Protein backbone atom coordinates (compact mmCIF):
# COMPACT_ATOMS: atom_id res chain seq x y z
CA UNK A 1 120.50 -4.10 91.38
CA UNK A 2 119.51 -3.00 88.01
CA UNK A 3 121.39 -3.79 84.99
CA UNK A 4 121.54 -1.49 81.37
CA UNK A 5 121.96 -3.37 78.19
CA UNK A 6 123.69 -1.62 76.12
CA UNK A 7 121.91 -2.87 73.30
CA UNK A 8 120.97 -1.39 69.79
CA UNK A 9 118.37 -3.03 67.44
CA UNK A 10 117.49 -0.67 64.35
CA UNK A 11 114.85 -1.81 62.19
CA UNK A 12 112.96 0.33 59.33
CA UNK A 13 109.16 -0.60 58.81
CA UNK A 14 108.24 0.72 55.52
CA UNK A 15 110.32 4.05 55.71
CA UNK A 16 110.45 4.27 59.54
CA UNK A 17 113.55 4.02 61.12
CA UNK A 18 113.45 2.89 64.42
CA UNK A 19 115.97 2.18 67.64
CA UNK A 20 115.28 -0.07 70.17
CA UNK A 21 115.94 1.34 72.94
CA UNK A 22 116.41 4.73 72.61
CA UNK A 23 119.79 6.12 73.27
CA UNK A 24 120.32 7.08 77.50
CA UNK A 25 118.59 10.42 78.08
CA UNK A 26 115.75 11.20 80.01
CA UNK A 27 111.98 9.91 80.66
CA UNK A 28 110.63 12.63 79.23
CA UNK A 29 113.28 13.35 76.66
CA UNK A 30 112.61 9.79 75.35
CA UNK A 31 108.47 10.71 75.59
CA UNK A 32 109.18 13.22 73.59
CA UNK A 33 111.15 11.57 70.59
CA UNK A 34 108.74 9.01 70.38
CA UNK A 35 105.78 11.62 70.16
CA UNK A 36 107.88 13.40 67.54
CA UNK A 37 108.32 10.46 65.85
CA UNK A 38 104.78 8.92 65.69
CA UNK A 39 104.15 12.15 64.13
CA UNK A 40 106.81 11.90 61.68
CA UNK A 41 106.41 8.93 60.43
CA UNK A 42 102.72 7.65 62.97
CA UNK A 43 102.48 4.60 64.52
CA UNK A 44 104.71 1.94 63.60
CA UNK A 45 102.40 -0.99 65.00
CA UNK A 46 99.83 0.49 62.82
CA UNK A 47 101.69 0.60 59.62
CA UNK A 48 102.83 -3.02 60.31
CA UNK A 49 99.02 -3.60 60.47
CA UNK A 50 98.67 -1.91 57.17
CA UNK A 51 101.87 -3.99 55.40
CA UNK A 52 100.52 -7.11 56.56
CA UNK A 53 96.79 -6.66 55.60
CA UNK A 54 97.60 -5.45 51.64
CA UNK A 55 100.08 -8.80 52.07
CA UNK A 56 96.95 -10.83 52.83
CA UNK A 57 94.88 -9.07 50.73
CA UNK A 58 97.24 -10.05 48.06
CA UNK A 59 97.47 -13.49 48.55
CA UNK A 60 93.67 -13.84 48.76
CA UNK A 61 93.51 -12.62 45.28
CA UNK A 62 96.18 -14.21 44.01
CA UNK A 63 94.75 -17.91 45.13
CA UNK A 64 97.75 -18.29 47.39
CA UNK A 65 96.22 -17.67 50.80
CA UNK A 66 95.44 -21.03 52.80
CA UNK A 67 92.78 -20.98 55.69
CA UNK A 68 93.60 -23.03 58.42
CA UNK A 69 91.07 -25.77 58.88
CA UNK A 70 89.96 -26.82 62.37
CA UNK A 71 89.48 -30.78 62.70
CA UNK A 72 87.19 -31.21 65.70
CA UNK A 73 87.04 -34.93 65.25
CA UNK A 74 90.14 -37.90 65.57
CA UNK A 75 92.09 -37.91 62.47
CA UNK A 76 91.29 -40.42 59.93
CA UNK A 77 89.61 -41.27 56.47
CA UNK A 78 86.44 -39.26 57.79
CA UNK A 79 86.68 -35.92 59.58
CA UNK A 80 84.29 -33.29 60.66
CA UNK A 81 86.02 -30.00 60.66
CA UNK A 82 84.66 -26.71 62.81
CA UNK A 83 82.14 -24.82 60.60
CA UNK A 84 80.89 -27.46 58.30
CA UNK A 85 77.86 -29.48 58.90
CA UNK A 86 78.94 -32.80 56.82
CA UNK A 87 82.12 -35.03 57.42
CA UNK A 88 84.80 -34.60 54.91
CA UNK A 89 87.06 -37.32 53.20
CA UNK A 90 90.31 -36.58 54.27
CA UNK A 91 93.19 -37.18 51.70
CA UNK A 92 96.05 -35.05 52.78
CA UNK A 93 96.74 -36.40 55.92
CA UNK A 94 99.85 -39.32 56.52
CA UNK A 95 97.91 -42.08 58.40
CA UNK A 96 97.61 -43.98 55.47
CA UNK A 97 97.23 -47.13 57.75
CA UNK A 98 94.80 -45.82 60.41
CA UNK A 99 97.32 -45.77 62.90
CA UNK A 100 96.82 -42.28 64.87
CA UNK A 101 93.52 -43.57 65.83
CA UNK A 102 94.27 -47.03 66.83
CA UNK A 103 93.39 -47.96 70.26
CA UNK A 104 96.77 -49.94 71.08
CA UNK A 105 99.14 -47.12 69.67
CA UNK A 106 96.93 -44.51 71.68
CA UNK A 107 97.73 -47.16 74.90
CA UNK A 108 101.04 -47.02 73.74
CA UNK A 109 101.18 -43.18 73.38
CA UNK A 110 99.70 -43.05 77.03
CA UNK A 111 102.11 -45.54 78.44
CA UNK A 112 104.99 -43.52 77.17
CA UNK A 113 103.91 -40.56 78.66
CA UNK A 114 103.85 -41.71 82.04
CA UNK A 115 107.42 -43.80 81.83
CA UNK A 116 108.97 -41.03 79.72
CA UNK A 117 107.24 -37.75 79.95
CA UNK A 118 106.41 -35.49 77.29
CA UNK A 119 109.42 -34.93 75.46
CA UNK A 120 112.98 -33.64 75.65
CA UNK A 121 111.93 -30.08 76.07
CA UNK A 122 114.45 -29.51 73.83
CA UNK A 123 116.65 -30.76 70.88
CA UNK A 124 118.87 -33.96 71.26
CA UNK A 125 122.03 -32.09 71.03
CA UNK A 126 121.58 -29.84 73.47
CA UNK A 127 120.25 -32.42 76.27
CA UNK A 128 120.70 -35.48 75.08
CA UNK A 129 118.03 -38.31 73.93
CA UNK A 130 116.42 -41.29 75.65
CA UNK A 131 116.35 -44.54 76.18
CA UNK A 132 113.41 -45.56 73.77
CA UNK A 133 114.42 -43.07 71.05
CA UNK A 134 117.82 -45.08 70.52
CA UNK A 135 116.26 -48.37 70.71
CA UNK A 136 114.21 -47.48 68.01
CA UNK A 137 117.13 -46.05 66.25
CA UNK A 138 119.14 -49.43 66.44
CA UNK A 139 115.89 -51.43 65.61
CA UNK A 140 115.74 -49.24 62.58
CA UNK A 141 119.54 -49.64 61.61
CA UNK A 142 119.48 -53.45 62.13
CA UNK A 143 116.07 -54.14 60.05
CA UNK A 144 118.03 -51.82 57.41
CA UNK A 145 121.27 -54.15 57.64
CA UNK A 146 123.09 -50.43 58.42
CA UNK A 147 125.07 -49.25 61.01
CA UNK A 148 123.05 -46.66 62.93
CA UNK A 149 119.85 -44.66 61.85
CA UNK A 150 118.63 -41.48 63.24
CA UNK A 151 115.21 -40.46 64.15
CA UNK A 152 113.91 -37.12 62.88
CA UNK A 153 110.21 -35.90 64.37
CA UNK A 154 108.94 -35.11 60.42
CA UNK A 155 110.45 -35.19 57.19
CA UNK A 156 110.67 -31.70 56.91
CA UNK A 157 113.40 -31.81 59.28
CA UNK A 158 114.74 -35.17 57.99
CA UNK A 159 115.70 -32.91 54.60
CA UNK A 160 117.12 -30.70 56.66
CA UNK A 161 119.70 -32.44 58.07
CA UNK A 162 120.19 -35.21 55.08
CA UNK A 163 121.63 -32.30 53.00
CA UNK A 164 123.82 -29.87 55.46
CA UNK A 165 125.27 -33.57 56.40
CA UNK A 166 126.38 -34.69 52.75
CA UNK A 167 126.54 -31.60 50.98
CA UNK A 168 129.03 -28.89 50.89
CA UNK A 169 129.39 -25.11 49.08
CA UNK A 170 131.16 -27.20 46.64
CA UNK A 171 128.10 -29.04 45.78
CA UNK A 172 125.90 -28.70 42.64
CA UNK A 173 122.33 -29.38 43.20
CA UNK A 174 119.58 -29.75 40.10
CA UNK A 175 116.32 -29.32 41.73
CA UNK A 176 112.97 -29.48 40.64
CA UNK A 177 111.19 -26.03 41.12
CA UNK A 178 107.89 -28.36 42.40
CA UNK A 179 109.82 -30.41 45.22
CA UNK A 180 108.95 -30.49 48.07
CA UNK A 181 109.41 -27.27 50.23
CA UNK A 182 111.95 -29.15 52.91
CA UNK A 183 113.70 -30.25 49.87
CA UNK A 184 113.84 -26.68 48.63
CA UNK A 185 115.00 -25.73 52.05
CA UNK A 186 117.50 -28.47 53.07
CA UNK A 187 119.06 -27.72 50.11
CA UNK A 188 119.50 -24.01 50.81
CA UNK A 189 120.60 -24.47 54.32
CA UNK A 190 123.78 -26.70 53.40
CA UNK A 191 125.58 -24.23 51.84
């Protein structure tokens, strides 16, 4: 049994208009709208291409663009990074106390993965949490003298739901133009 979405997406690339998918008609109608429109306007995946590389292109020049470097080593206060022959010093990351290369919170790590598995698949609210993610949450809230704490997996998403959760669109909010970027963006969200 085959099933038709009726389904209309329109999207414009630069100036090409585009539906997805094409209104019913025939195969070769359809063949023939697209060829007419590849000539119109040619190929939209290659005028993407073309956006996207003078996008690049500008950020290169402008200082803005930021290669991705590959750390080939365990993170910590030395790295060696793909490419490079000498080990860098490595300020930017957060393991101020050494702690992602530790051997006991590695065992830890490992033990967890075999009692608990590799995650929730999915955000708490839709399936739920576990066990060791509320202990930790009520180990955190009594050490704190508070009545419940929540765990967030970075701070990024921490700002994002400190701000939609005590902020309304009868808020004001002074920011600093140099916050940080989940700041920036937990801020926006709440409104």
């Amino acid at each position: 049994m085959a099933f038709t979405i009726p389904l209309r997406v329109f999207s414009i690339v630069g100036d090409c208009p585009l539906i997805f998918p094409p209104p019913r008609s025939s195969f070769r109608n359809q063949t023939r709208r697209i060829k007419q429109h590849i000539q119109r306007y040619g190929s939209t995946e290659q005028r993407m291409r073309e956006i996207l590389q003078e996008d690049l292109n500008e950020r290169k020049q402008s200082g803005t663009y930021k290669a991705e470097r590959i750390i080939d080593s365990k993170q910590s206060a030395v790295i060696t990074v793909k490419g490079r022959d000498k080990p860098l010093l490595n300020f930017c990351a957060n393991n101020y106390l050494g702690l992602s290369s530790d051997t006991s919170v590695i065992q830890a790590g490992i033990d967890a993965l075999k009692l608990y598995g590799a995650g929730l698949s999915s955000v708490r609210f839709i399936c739920g949490t576990q066990t060791i993610h509320r202990e930790l949450e009520e180990k955190i809230a009594r050490f704190h003298s508070r009545e419940a704490a929540i765990l967030y997996p970075s701070c990024f998403d921490a700002n994002g739901g400190l701000f939609e959760a005590l902020l309304s669109d009868q808020d004001a909010i002074f920011s600093d133009q140099l916050n940080h970027a989940s700041i920036i963006d937990g801020i926006r969200l709440c409104k």
